[in-house]
Short mmCIF file of C-alpha atoms in Angstrom, two decimals:
data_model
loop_
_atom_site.label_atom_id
_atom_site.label_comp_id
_atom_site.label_asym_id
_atom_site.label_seq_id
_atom_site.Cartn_x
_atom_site.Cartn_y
_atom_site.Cartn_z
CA UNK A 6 -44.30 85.59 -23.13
CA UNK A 7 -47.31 84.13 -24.24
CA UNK A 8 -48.63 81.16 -22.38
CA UNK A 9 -49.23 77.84 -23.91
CA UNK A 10 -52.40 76.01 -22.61
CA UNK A 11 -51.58 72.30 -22.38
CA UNK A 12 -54.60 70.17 -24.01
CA UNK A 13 -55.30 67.02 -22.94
CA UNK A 14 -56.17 64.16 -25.07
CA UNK A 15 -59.33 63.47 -23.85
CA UNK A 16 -60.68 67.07 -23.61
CA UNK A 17 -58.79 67.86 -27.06
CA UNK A 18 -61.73 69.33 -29.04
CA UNK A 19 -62.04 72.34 -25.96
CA UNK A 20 -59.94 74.90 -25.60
CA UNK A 21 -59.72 74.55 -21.71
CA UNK A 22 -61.01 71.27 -19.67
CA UNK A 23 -64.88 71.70 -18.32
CA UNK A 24 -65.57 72.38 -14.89
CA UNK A 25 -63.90 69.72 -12.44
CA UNK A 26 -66.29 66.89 -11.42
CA UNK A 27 -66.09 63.85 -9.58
CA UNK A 28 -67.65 62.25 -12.74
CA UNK A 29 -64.84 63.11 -14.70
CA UNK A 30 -62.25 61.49 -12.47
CA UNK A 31 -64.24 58.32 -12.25
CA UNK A 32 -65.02 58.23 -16.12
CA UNK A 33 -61.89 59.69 -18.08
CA UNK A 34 -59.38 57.53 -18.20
CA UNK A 35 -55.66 57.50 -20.21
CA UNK A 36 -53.68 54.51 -21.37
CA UNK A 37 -51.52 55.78 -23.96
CA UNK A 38 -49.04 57.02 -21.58
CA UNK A 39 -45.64 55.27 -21.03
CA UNK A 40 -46.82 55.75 -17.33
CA UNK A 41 -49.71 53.41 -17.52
CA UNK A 42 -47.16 50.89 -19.81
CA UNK A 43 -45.08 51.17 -16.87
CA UNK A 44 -48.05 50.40 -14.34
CA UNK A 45 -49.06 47.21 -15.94
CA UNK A 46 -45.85 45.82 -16.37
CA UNK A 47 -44.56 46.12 -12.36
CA UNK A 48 -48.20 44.84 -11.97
CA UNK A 49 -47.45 41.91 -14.33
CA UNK A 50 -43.99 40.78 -13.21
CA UNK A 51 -45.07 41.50 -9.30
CA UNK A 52 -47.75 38.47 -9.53
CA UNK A 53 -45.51 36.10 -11.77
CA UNK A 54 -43.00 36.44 -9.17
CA UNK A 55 -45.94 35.38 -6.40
CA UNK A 56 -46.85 32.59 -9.09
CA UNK A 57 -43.36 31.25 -9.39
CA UNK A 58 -42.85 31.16 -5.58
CA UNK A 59 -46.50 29.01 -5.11
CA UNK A 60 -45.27 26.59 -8.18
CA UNK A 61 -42.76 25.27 -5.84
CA UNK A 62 -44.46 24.93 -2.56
CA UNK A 63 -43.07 28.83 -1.25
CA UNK A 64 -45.62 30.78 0.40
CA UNK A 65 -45.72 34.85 -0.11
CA UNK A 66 -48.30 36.59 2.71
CA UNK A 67 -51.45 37.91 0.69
CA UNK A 68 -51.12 41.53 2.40
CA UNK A 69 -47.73 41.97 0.80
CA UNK A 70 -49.48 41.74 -2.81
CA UNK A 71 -52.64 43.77 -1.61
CA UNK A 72 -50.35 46.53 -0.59
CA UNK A 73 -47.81 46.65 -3.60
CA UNK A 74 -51.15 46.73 -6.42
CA UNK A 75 -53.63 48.38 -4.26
CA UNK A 76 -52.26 51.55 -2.79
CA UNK A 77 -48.92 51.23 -4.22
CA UNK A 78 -49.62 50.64 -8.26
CA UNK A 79 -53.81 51.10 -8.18
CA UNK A 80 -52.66 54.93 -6.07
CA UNK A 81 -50.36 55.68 -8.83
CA UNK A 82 -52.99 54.78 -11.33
CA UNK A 83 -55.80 56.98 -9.41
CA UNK A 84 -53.64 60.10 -10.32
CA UNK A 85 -51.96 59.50 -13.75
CA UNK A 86 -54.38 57.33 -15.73
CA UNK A 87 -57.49 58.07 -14.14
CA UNK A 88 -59.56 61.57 -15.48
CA UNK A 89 -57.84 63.36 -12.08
CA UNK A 90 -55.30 63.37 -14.61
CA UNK A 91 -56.51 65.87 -16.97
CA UNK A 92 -56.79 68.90 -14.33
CA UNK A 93 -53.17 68.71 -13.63
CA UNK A 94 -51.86 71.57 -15.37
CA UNK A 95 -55.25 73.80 -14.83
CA UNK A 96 -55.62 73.01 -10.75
CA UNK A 97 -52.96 73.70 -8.71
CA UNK A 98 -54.93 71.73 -6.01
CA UNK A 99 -54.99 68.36 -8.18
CA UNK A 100 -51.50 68.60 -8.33
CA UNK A 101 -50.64 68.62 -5.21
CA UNK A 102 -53.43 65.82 -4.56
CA UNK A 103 -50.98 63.71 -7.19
CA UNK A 104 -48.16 64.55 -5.39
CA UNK A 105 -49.25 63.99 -2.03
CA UNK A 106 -50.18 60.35 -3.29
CA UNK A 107 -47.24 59.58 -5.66
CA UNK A 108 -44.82 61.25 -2.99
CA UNK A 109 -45.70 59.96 0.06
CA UNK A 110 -48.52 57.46 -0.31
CA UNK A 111 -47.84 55.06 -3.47
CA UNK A 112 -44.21 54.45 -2.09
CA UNK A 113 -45.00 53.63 1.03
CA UNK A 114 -47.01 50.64 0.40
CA UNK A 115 -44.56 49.77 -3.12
CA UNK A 116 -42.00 49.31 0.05
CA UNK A 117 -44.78 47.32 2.44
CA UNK A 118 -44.77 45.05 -0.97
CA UNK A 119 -41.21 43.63 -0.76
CA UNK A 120 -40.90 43.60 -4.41
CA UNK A 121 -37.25 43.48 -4.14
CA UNK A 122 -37.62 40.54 -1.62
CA UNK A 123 -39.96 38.91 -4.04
CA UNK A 124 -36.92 39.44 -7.05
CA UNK A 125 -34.38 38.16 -4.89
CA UNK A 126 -36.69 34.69 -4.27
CA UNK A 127 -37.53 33.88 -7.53
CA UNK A 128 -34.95 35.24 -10.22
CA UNK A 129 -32.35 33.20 -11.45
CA UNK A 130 -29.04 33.13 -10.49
CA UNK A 131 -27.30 35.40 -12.69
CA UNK A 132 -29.88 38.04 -12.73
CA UNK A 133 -29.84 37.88 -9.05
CA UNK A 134 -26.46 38.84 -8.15
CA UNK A 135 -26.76 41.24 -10.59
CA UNK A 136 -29.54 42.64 -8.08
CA UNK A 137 -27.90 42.29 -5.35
CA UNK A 138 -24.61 44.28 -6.79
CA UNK A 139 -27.30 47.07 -7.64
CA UNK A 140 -28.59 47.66 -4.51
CA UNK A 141 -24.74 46.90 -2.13
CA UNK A 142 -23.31 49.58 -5.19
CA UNK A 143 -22.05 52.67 -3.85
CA UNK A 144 -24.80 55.27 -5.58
CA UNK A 145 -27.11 52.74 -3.82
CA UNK A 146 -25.67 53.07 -0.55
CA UNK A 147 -25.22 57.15 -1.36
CA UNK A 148 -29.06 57.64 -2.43
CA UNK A 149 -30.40 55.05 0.50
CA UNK A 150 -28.60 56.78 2.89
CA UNK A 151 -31.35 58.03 5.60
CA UNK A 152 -29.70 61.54 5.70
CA UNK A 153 -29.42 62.12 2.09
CA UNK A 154 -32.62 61.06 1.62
CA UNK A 155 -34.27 63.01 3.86
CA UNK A 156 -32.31 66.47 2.44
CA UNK A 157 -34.03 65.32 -1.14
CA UNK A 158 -37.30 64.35 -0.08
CA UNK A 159 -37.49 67.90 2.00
CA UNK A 160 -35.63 70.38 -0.27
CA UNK A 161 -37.12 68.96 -3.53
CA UNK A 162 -40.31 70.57 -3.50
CA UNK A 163 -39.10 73.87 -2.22
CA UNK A 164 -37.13 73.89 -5.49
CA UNK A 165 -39.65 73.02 -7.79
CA UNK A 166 -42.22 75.21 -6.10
CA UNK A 167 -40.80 78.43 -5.99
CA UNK A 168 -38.54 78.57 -8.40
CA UNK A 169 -38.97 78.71 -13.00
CA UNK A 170 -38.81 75.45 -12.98
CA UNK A 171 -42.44 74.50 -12.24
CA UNK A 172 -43.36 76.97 -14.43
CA UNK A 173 -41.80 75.24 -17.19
CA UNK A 174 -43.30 71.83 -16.12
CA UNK A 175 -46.83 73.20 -16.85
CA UNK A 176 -45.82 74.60 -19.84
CA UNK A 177 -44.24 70.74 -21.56
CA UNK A 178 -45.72 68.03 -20.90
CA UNK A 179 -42.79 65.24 -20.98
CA UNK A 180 -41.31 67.66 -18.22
CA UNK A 181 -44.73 67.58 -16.25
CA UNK A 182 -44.59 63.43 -16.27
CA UNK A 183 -41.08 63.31 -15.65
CA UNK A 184 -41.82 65.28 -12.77
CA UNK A 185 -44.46 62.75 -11.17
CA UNK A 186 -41.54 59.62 -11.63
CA UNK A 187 -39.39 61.92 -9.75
CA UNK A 188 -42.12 62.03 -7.18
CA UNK A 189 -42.55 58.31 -6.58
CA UNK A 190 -38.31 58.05 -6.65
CA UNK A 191 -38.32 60.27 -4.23
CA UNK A 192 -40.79 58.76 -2.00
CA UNK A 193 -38.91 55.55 -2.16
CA UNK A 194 -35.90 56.57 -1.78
CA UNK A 195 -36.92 58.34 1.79
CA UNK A 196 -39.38 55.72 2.63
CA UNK A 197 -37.75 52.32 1.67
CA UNK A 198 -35.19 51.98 4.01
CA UNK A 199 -37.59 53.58 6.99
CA UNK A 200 -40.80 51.18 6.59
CA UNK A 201 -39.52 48.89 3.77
CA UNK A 202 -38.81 44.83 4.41
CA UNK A 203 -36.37 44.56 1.43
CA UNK A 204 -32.68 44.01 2.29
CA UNK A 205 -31.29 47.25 2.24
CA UNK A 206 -27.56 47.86 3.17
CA UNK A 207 -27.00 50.05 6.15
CA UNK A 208 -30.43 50.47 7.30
CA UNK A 209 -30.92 52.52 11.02
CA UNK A 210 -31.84 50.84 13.96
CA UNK A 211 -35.71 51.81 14.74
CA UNK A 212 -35.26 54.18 17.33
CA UNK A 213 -33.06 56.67 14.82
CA UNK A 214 -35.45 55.56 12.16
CA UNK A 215 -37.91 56.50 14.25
CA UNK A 216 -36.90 59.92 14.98
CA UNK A 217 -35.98 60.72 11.47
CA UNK A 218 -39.36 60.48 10.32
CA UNK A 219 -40.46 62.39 13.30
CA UNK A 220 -38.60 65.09 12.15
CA UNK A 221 -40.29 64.69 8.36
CA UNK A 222 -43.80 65.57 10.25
CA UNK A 223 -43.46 69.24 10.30
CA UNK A 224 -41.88 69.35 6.53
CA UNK A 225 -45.37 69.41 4.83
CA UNK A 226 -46.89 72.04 7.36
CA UNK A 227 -44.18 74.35 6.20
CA UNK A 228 -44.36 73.99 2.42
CA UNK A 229 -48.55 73.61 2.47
CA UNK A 230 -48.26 76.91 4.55
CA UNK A 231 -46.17 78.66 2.92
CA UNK A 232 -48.16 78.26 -0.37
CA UNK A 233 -50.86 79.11 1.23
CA UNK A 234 -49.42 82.72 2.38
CA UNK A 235 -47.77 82.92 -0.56
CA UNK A 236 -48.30 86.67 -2.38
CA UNK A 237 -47.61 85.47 -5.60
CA UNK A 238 -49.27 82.55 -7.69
CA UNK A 239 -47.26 79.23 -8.45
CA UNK A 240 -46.39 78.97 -12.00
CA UNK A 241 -46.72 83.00 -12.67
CA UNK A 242 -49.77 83.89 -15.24
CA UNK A 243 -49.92 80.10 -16.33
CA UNK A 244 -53.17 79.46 -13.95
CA UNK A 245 -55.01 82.98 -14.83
CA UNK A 246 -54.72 82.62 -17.84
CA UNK A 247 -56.38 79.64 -18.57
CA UNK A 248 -59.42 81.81 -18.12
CA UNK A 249 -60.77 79.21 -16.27
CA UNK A 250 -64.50 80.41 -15.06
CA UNK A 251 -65.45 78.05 -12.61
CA UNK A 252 -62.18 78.06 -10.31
CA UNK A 253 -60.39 80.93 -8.81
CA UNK A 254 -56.66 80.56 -9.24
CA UNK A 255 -56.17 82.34 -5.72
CA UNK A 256 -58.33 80.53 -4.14
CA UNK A 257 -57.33 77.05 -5.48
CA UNK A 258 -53.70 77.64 -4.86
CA UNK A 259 -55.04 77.92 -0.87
CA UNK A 260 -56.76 74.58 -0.97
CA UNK A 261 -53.55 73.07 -2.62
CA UNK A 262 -51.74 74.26 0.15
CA UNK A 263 -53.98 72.84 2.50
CA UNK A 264 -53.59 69.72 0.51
CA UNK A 265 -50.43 69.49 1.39
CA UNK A 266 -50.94 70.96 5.28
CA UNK A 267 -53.34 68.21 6.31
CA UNK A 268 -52.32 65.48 4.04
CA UNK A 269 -48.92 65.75 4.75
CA UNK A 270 -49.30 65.75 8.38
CA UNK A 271 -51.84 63.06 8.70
CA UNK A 272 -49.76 60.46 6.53
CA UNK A 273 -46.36 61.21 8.21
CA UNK A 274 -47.98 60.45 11.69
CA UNK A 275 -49.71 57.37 10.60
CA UNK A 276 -46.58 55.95 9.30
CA UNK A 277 -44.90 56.91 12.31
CA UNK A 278 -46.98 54.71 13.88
CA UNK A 279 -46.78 51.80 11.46
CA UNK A 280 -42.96 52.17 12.07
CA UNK A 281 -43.53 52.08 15.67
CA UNK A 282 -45.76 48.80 15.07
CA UNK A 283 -42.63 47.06 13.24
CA UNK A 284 -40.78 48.30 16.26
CA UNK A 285 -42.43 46.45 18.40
CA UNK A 286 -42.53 43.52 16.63
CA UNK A 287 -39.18 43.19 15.81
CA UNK A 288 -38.42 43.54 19.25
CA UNK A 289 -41.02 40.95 20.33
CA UNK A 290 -39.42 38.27 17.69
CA UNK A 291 -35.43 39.39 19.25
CA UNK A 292 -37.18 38.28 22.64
CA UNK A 293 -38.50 35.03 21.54
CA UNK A 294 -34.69 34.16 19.55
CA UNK A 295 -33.24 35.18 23.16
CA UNK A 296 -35.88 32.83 25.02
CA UNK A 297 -35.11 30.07 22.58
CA UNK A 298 -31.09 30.39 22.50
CA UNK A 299 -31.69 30.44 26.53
CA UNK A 300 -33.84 27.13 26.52
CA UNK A 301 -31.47 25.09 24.48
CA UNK A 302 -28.45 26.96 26.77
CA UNK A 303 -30.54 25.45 29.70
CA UNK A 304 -31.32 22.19 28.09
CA UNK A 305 -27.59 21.40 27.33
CA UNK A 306 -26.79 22.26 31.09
CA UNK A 307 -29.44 19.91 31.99
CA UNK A 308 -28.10 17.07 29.44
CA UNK A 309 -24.21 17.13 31.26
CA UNK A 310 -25.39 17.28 34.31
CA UNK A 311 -26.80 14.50 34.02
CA UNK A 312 -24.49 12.29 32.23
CA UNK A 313 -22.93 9.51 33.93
CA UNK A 314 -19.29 10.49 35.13
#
């Protein structure tokens, strides 16, 4: 079968795009996709939310919106609108750059962002409770679940990978997007109730939370090594031919599995150790409620004692 090379927009008058540069990531940029639509308008409602809470006197912490449009939204953007966009489908290496970030990275700090938090805070009744009977339904509960969650976040890729399927993502292009919102659902749906501070219904204690995402640390070692032993090239003939002078498909499909080596391992340990941090703090505010219940305990002990018989 005769492979179809997917043309970018931007590079649309070549038959292939020109050698990759950091110039071209910094200076190409795409805003016709629904992606980018998408982007601006969690952007947009994010800080009227934060408006609507300062109109009436209700403070939101600055680090929560710094999280949720820097790395959350502006890491999404990096890989989808930005020019990294439009090596995609030729390097197998910026692929798995985009789906390092919109897998593991982006949703991480979406959940450090509390948008759901924010929602609950400032939407009207009505569309509130509607909310709220989203998130307590039972495919909620299903999808949140730490276990099931885990199974998609880890299997997923293994499926996609090494199977027809990502073949056929390179070859259409509404299959290759709808592959990089499955990304950042899956990312939230593992991270979210692990690092998140929205209300989520039967969320672990931190120890088992803990441990679960100790176990996620070697998932990404496997996968980026397995690529990168791999006798046979992702996607079949899709990469070769390209005819691609200036990048070795062999060679590239290594560094993407490197990628994914390194990246994943570094990212899974440093959010370990941000979960560990919220461990600790929790536990520090549980001590000062117990100190506080124990002072008033004391005080009222102190108070009949010494009333008059």
């Amino acid at each position: 079968m005769k492979s179809v090379l997917h043309v970018d927009p931007i590079f649309a008058t070549t038959s292939a795009p020109p050698p990759f540069t950091i110039s071209a990531v910094l200076t190409e940029t795409r805003l016709d996709s629904w992606l980018a639509l998408g982007l601006v308008l969690a952007a947009g409602l994010y800080l009227y939310g934060v408006y609507r809470l300062r109109l009436r006197g209700d403070r939101w912490p600055v680090i929560r919106t710094v999280f949720f449009l820097g790395p959350g939204l502006g890491g999404i953007a990096l890989v989808t609108v930005s020019g990294l966009h439009a090596y995609d489908t030729a390097l197998l290496s910026v692929h798995m750059i985009q789906h390092m970030v919109l897998s593991m990275v982006a949703p991480i700090f979406l959940a450090l962002g509390a948008p759901m938090t924010l929602a609950l805070r400032t939407l009207p009744v009505s569309p509130r409770k509607r909310l709220l009977a989203i998130v307590h339904s039972r495919v909620a509960r299903v999808y949140s679940f730490p276990l099931v969650a885990f199974a998609i976040f880890v299997v997923n890729p293994f499926v996609l990978y090494f199977s027809d399927l990502y073949r056929y993502t390179l070859e259409h292009a509404w299959a290759h997007e709808l592959v990089h919102a499955h990304f950042i659902m899956t990312g939230c749906v593992f991270f979210w109730p692990l690092l998140g501070l929205d209300p989520l219904p039967g969320r672990w204690p931190y120890p088992a939370r803990a441990l679960l995402m100790l176990l996620s640390v070697p998932f990404h070692t496997v996968l980026g090594l397995t690529i990168m032993q791999s006798s046979t090239l992702l996607g079949g003939d899709w990469y070769p031919s390209l005819n691609l002078g200036w990048v070795d498909p062999w060679q590239d499909q290594v560094v993407a599995g490197g990628i994914l080596w390194a990246g994943g391992e570094f990212v899974s340990v440093t959010m370990l150790a941000v979960l560990v941090v919220q461990w600790v703090k929790q536990s520090e505010r549980e001590a000062r409620r117990v100190d506080r219940e124990l002072d008033r305990q004391e005080a009222r002990e102190r108070a009949a004692d010494s009333a008059p018989a």
